[in-house]
PDB file of C-alpha atoms in Angstrom:
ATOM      1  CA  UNK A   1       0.629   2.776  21.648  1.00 90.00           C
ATOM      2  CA  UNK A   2       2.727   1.900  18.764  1.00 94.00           C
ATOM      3  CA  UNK A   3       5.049   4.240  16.758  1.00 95.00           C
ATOM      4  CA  UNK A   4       4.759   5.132  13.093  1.00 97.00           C
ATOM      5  CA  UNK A   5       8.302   3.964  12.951  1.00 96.00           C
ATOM      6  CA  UNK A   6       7.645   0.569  13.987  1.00 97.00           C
ATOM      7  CA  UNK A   7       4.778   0.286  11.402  1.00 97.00           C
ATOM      8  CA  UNK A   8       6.937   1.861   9.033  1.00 97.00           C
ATOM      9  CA  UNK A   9      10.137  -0.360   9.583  1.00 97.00           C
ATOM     10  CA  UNK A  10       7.699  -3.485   9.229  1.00 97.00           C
ATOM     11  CA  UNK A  11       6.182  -1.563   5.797  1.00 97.00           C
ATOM     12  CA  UNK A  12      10.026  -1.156   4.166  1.00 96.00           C
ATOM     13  CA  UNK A  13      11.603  -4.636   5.414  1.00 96.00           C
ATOM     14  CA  UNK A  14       8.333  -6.071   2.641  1.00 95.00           C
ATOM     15  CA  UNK A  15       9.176  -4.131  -0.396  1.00 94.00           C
ATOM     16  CA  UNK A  16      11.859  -3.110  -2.422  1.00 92.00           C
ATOM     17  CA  UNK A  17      11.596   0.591  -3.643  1.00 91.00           C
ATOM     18  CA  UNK A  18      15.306   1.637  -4.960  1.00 90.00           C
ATOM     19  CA  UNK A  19      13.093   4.902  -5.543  1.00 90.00           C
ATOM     20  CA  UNK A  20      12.546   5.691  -1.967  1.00 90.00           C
ATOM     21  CA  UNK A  21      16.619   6.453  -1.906  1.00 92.00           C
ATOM     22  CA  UNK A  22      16.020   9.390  -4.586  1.00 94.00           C
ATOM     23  CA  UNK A  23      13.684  11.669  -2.012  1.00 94.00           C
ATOM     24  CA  UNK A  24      14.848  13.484   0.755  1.00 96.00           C
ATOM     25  CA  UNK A  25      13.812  12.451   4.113  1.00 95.00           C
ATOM     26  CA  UNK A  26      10.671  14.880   4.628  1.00 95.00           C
ATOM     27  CA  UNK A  27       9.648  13.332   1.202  1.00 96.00           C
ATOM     28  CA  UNK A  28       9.910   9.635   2.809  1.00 96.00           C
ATOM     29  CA  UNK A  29       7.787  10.808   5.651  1.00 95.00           C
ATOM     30  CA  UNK A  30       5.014  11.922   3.752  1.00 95.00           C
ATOM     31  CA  UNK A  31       4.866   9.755   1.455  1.00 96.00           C
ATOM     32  CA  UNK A  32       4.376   6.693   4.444  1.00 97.00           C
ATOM     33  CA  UNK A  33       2.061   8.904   6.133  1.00 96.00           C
ATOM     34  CA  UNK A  34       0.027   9.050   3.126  1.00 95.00           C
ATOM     35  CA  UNK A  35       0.226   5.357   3.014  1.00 96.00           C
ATOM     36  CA  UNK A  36      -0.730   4.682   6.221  1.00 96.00           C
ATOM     37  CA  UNK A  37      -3.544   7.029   6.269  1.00 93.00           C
ATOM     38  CA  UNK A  38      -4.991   5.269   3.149  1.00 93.00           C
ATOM     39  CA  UNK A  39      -4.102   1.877   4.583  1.00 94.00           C
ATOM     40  CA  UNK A  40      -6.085   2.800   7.909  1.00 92.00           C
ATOM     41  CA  UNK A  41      -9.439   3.979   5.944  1.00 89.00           C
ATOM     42  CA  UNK A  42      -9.831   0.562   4.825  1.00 88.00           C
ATOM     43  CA  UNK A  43      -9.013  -1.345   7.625  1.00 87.00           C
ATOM     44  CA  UNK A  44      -9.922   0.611  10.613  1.00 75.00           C
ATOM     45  CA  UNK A  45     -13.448   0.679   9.935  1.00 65.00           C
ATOM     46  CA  UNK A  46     -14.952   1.049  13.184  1.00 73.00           C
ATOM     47  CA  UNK A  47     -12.144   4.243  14.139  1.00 78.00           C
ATOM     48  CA  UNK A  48     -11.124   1.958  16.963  1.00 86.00           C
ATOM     49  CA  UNK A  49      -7.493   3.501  16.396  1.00 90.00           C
ATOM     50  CA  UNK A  50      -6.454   7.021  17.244  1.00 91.00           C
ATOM     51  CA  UNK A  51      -3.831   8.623  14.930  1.00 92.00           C
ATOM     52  CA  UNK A  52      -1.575  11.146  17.328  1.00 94.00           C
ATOM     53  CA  UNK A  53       0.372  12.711  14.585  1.00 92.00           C
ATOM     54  CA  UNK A  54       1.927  15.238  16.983  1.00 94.00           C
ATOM     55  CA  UNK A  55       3.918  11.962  19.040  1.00 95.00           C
ATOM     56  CA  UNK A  56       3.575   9.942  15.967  1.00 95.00           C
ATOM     57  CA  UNK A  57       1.671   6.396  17.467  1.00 95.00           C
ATOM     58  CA  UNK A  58      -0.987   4.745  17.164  1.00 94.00           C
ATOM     59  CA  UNK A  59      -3.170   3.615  19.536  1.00 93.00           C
ATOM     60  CA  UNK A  60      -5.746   0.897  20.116  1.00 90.00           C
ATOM     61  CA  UNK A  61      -8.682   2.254  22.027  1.00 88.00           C
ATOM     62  CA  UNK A  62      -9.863  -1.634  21.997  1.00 84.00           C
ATOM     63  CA  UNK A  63      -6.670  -2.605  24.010  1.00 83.00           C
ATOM     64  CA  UNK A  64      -6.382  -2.280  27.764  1.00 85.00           C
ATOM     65  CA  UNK A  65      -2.830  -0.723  27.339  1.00 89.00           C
ATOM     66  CA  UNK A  66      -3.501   0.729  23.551  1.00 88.00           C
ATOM     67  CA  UNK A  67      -1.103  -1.487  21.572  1.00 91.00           C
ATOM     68  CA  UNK A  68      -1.928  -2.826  18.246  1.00 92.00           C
ATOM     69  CA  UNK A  69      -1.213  -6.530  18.027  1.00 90.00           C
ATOM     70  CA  UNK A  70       1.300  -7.986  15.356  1.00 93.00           C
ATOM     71  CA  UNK A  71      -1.967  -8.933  13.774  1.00 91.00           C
ATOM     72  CA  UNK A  72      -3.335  -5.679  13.074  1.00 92.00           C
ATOM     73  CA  UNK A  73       0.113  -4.231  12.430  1.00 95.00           C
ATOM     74  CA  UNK A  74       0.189  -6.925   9.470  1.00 95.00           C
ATOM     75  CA  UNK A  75      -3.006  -5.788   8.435  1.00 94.00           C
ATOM     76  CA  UNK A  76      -1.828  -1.990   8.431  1.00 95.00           C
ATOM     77  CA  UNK A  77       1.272  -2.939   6.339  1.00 96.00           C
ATOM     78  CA  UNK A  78      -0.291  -5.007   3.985  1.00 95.00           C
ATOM     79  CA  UNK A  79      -2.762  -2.213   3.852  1.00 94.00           C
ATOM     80  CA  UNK A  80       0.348  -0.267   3.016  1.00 96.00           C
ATOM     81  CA  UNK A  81       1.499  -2.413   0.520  1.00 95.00           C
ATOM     82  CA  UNK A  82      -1.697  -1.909  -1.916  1.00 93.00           C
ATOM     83  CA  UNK A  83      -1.691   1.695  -1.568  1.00 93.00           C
ATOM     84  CA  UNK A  84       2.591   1.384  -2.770  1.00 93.00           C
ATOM     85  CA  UNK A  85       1.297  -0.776  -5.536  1.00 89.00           C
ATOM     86  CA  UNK A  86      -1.560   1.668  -7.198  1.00 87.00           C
ATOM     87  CA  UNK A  87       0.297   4.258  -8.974  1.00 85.00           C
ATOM     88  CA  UNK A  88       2.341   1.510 -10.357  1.00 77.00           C
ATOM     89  CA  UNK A  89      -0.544  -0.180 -11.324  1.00 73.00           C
ATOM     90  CA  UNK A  90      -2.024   3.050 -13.066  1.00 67.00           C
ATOM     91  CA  UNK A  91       0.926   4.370 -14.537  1.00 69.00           C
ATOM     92  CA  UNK A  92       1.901   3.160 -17.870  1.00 62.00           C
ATOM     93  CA  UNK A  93       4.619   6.395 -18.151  1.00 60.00           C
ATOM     94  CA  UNK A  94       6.280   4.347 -15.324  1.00 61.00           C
ATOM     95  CA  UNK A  95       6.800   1.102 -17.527  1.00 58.00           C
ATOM     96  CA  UNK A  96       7.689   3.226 -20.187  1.00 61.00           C
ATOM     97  CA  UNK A  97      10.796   4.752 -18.236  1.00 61.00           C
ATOM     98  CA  UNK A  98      11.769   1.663 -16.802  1.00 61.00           C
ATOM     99  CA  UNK A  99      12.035  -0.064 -20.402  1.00 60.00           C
ATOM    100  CA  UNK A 100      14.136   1.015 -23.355  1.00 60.00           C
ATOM    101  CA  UNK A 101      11.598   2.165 -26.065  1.00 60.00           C
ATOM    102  CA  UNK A 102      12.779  -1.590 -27.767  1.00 60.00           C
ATOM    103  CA  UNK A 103      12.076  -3.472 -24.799  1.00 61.00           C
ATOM    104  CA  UNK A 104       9.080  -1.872 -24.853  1.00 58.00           C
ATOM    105  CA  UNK A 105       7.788  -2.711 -27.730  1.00 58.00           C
ATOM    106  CA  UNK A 106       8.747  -5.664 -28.014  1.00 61.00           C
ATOM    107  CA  UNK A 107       7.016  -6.943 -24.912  1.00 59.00           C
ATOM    108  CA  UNK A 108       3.517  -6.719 -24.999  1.00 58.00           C
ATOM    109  CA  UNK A 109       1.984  -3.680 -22.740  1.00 59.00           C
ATOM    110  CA  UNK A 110      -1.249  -5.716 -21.411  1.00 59.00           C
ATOM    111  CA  UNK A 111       1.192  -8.634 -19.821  1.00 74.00           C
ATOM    112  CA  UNK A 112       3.195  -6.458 -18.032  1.00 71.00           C
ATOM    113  CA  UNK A 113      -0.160  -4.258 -17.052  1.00 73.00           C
ATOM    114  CA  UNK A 114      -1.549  -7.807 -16.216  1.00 77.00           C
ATOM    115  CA  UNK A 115       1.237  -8.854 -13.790  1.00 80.00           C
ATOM    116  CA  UNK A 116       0.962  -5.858 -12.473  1.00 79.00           C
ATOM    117  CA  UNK A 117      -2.823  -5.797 -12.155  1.00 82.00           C
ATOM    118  CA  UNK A 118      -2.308  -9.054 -10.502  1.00 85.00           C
ATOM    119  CA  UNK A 119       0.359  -8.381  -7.975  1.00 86.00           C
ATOM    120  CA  UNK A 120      -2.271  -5.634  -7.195  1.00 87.00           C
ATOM    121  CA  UNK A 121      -5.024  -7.659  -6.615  1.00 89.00           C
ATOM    122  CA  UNK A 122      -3.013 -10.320  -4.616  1.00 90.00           C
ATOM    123  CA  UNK A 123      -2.075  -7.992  -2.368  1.00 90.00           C
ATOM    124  CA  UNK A 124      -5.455  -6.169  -1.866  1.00 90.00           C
ATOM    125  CA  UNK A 125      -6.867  -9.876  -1.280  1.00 92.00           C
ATOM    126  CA  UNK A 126      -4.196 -10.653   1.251  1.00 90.00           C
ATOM    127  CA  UNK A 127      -5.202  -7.361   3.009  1.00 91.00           C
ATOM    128  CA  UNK A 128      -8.754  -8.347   2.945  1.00 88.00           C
ATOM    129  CA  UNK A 129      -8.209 -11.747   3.959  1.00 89.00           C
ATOM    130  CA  UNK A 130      -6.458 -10.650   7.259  1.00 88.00           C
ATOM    131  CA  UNK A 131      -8.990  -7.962   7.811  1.00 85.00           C
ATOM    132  CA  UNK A 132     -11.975 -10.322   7.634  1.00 86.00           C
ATOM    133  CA  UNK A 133     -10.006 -13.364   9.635  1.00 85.00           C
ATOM    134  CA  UNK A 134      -8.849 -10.580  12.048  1.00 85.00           C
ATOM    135  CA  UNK A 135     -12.814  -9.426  12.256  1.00 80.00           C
ATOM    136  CA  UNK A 136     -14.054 -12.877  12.498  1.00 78.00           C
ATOM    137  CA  UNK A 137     -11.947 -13.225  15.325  1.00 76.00           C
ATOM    138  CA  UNK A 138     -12.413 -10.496  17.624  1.00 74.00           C
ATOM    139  CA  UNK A 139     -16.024 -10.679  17.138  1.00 71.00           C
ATOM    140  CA  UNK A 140     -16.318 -13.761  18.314  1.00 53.00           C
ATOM    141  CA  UNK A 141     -14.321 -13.213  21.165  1.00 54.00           C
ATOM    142  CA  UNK A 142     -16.213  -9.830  22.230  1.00 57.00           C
ATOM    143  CA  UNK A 143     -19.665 -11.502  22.176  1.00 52.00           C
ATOM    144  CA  UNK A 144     -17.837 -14.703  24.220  1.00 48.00           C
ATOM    145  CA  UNK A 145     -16.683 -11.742  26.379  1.00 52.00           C
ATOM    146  CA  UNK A 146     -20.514 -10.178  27.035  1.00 56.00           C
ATOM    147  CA  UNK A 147     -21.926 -13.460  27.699  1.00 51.00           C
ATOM    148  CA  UNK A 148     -19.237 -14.655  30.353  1.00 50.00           C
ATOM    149  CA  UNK A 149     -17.809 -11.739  31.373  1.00 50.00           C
ATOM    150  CA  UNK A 150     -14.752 -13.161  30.688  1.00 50.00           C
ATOM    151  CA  UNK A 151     -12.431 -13.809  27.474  1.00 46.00           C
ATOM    152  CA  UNK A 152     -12.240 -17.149  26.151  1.00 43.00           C
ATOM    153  CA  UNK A 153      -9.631 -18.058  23.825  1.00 43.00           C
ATOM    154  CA  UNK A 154     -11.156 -19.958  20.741  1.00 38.00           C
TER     155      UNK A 154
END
């Protein structure tokens, strides 16, 4: 079992979100909650981890003694990370704020929509990346496992 907190701690110590220190508490819960949930629909395909929202861990059903590896904690937080980018991504009221109406105009909407766009995408293809590598992996090992009856490290 792992904790929400130690999947959240990971989540916080990659991004910078001065943001986060405007909401109460109960609003910083939710709001990672919501992330994680999103971030486990895409990677958890097979529903191989169990959400206990009552003790607030997750658990590997995969794992002998139900821990998620660093591995798939990476995944979950990167995961994470392109569910925290979206709204940015579709929110052009948000560049607006952040910019005096000058600034704004004078730098040109689609580049700063493209970097964001891009950050975006980079981080969606890191998640995927370390999903598929993390696949590729353990499905090799499992069908080294049925054949020998043993694990083999490759």
């Amino acid at each position: 079992m792992v904790s929400f907190d130690l999947v959240f701690k990971a989540f916080l110590n990659r991004i910078t979100d001065y943001g986060l220190a405007e909401l109460t508490d109960e609003e910083v819960e939710e709001d990672l909650v919501n992330k994680l949930v999103m971030a486990l629909g895409k990677f958890d395909l097979n529903g191989d981890i169990v959400v206990d929202y009552n003790n607030r861990t997750l658990t590997n059903t995969n794992n002998a003694n139900g821990n998620l590896t660093p591995n798939e904690i990476d995944i979950i937080v990167s995961y994470m990370i392109v569910e925290w980018i979206a709204p940015l991504k579709n929110s052009e009221e948000i560049l607006k704020s952040n910019l005096s109406s000058q600034e704004y105009n004078r730098v040109a909407q689609t580049n700063m929509l493209d970097k964001l766009i891009k950050t975006y995408n980079d981080a969606e293809q890191r998640a995927e990346r370390l999903r598929t590598r993390y696949s590729y992996r353990n499905g090799l090992l499992k069908r080294v496992k049925e054949k020998n009856k043993s694990w083999v490290i490759i």
